[in-house]
Each structure stands twice: as C-alpha cells, then as structure tokens.
C-alpha atoms as a PDB file:
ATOM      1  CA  UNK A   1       5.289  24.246  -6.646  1.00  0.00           C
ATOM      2  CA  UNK A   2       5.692  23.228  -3.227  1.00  0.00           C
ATOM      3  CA  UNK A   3       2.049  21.126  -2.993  1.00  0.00           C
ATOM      4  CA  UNK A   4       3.450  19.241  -6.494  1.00  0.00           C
ATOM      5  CA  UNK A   5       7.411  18.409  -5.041  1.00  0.00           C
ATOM      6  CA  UNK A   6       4.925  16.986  -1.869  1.00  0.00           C
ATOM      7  CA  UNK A   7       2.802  15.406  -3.926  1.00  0.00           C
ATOM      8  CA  UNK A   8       5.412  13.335  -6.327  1.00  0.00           C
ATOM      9  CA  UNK A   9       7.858  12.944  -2.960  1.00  0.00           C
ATOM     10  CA  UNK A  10       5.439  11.202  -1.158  1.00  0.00           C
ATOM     11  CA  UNK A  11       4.184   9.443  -4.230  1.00  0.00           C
ATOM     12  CA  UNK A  12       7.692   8.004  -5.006  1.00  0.00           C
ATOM     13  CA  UNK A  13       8.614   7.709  -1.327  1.00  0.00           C
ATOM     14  CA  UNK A  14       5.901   5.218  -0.748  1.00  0.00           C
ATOM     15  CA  UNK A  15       8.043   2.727  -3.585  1.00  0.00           C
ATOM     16  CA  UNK A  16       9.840   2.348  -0.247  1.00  0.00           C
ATOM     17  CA  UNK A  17       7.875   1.776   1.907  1.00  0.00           C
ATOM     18  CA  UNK A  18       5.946  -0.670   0.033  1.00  0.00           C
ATOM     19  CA  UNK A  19       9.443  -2.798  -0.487  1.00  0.00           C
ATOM     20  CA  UNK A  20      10.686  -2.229   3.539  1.00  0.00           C
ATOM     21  CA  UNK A  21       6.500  -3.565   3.763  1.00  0.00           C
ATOM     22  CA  UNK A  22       6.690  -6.208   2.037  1.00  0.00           C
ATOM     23  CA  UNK A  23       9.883  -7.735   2.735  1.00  0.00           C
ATOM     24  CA  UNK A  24      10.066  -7.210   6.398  1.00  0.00           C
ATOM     25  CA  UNK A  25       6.497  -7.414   7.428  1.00  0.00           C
ATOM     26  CA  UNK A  26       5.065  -9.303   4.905  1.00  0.00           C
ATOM     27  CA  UNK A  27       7.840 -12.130   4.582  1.00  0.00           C
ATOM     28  CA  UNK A  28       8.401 -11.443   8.269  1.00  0.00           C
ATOM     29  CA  UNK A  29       5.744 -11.651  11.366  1.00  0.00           C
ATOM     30  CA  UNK A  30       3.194 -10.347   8.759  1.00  0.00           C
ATOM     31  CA  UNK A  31       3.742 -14.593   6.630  1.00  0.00           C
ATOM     32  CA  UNK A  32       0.588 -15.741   8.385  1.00  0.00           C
ATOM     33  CA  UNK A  33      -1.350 -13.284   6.402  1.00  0.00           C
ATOM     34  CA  UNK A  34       0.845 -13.030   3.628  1.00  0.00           C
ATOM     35  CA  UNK A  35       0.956 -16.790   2.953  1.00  0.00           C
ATOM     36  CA  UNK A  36      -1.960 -16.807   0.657  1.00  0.00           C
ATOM     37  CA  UNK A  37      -1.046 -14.619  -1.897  1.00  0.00           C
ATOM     38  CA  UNK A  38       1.977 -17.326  -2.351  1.00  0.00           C
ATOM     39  CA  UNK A  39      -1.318 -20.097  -2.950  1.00  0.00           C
ATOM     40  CA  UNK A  40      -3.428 -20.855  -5.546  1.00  0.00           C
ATOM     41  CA  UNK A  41      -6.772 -18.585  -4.726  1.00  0.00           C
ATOM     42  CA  UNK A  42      -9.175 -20.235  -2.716  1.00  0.00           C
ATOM     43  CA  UNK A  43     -11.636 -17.813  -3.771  1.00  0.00           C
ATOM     44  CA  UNK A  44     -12.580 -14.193  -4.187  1.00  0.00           C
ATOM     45  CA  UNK A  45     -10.488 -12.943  -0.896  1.00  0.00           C
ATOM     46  CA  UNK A  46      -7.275 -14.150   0.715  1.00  0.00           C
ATOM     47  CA  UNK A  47      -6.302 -13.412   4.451  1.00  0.00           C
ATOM     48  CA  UNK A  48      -3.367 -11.389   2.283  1.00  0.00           C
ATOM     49  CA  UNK A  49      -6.223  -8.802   1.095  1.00  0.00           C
ATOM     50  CA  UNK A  50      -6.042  -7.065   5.046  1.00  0.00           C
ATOM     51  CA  UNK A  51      -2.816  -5.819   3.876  1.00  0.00           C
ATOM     52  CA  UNK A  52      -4.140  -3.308   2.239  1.00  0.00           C
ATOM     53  CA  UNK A  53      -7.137  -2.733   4.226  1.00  0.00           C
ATOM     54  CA  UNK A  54      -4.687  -1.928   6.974  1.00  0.00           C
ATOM     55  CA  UNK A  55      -2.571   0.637   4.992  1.00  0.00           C
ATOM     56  CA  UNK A  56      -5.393   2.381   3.663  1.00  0.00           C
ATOM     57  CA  UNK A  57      -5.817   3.304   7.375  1.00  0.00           C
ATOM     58  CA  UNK A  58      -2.539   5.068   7.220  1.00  0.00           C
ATOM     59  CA  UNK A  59      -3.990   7.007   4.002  1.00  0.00           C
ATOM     60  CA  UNK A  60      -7.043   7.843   6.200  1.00  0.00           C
ATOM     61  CA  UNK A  61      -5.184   9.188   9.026  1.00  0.00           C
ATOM     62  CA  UNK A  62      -3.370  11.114   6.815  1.00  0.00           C
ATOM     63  CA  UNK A  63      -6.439  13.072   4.942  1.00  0.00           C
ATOM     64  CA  UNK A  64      -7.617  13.509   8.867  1.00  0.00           C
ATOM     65  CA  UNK A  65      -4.529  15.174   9.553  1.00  0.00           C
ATOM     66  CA  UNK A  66      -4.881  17.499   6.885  1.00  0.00           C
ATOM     67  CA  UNK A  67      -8.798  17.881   7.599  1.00  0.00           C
ATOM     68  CA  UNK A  68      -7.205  19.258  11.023  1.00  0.00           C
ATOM     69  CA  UNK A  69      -5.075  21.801   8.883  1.00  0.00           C
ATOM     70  CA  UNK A  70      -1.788  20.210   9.777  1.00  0.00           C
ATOM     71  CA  UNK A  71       0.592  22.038   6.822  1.00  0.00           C
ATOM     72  CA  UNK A  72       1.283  20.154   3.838  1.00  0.00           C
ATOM     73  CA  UNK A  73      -0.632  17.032   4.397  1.00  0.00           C
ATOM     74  CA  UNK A  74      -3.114  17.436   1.651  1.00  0.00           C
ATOM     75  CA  UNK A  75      -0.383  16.755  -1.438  1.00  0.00           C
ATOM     76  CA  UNK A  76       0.737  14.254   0.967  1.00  0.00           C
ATOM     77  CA  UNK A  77      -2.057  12.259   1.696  1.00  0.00           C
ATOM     78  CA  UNK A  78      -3.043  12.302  -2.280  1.00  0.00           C
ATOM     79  CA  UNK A  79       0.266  11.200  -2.833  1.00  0.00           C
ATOM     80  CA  UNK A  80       0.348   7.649  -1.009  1.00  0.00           C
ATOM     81  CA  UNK A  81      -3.773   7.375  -2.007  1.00  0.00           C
ATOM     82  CA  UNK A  82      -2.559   8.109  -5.640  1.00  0.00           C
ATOM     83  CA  UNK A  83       0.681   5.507  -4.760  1.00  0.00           C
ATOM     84  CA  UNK A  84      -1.980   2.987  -3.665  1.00  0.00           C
ATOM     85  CA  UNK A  85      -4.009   3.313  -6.133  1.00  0.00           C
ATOM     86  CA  UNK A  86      -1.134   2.172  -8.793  1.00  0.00           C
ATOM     87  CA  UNK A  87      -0.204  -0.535  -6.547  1.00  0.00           C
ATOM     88  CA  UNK A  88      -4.241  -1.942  -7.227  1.00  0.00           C
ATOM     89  CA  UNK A  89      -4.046  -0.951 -10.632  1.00  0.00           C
ATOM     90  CA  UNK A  90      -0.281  -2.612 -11.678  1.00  0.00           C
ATOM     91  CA  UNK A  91       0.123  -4.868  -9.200  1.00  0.00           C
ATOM     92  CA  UNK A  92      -3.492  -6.897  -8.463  1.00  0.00           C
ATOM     93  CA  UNK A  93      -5.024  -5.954 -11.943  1.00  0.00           C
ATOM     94  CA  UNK A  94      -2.629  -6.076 -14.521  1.00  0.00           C
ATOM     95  CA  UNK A  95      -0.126  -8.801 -12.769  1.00  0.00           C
ATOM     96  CA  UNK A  96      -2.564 -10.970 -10.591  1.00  0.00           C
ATOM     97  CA  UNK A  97      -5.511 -10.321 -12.804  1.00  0.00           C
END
C-alpha cells in the first residue's frame, strides 16, 4: 500500500512542481529558453525542448537513488517518470500536436 500512496503522491505532487516550473523558471530567468515555445516553430526543435531534457535528469537521479537502495525511491521515481510522461502525452501531443 505504501509503494502505491508513493507512487500517486509523487505522481500528483509533480502537478506542482511543474506549475512553480513553469511560472517561475520558465517565465522567469528560464524566458531565454522558454521564448520559443511562445513562437511560431521554426522547425522540428525549439531551444524550449531542453526543458525537459533537463528534468528528465532529475527522473534519472532519482531511479539512481533507488538503484543505491535508498527506501522508497522506486514508486517515487516511477511516479514523476509516469508524471512526465503525461506531460508529453497531454501537453506536446494532444495540445501542441
């Protein structure tokens, strides 16, 4: 029961931390990045896409830290993979196409 509570906690907790993202980094000292997802595409990639390059590294670091048997980490790190995945799914796919 506990690995499922961890796993939808950190799931929903990460609806968050992608609006505290995207307001204050994003719209903040993160704009020079963010700026082209506010454009019409210039083609395939924007400088916006290392967004979520960079946060996958926080997904990584999390599945390490459960590699290294740190308690609890497993439902955690599947939880904000399985976040981030519905991000690409609802937000670039369905919305941005």
């Amino acid at each position: 029961m506990t690995v499922v509570l961890l796993f939808i906690g950190s799931f929903l907790l990460m609806e968050l931390v992608s609006y505290a993202s995207h307001r204050w980094v994003m719209h903040g000292f993160g704009m020079a990045w963010h700026r082209s997802h506010h454009a019409p595409p210039k083609g395939r990639f924007e400088r916006n896409d290392l967004f979520p390059l960079s946060f996958s590294a926080v997904g990584v670091l999390l599945f390490a830290a459960a590699s290294l048997g740190v308690p609890g980490m497993w439902p955690v790190a599947a939880g904000v993979t399985a976040s981030g995945a519905a991000y690409l799914v609802i937000h670039e796919l369905v919305i941005h196409r």
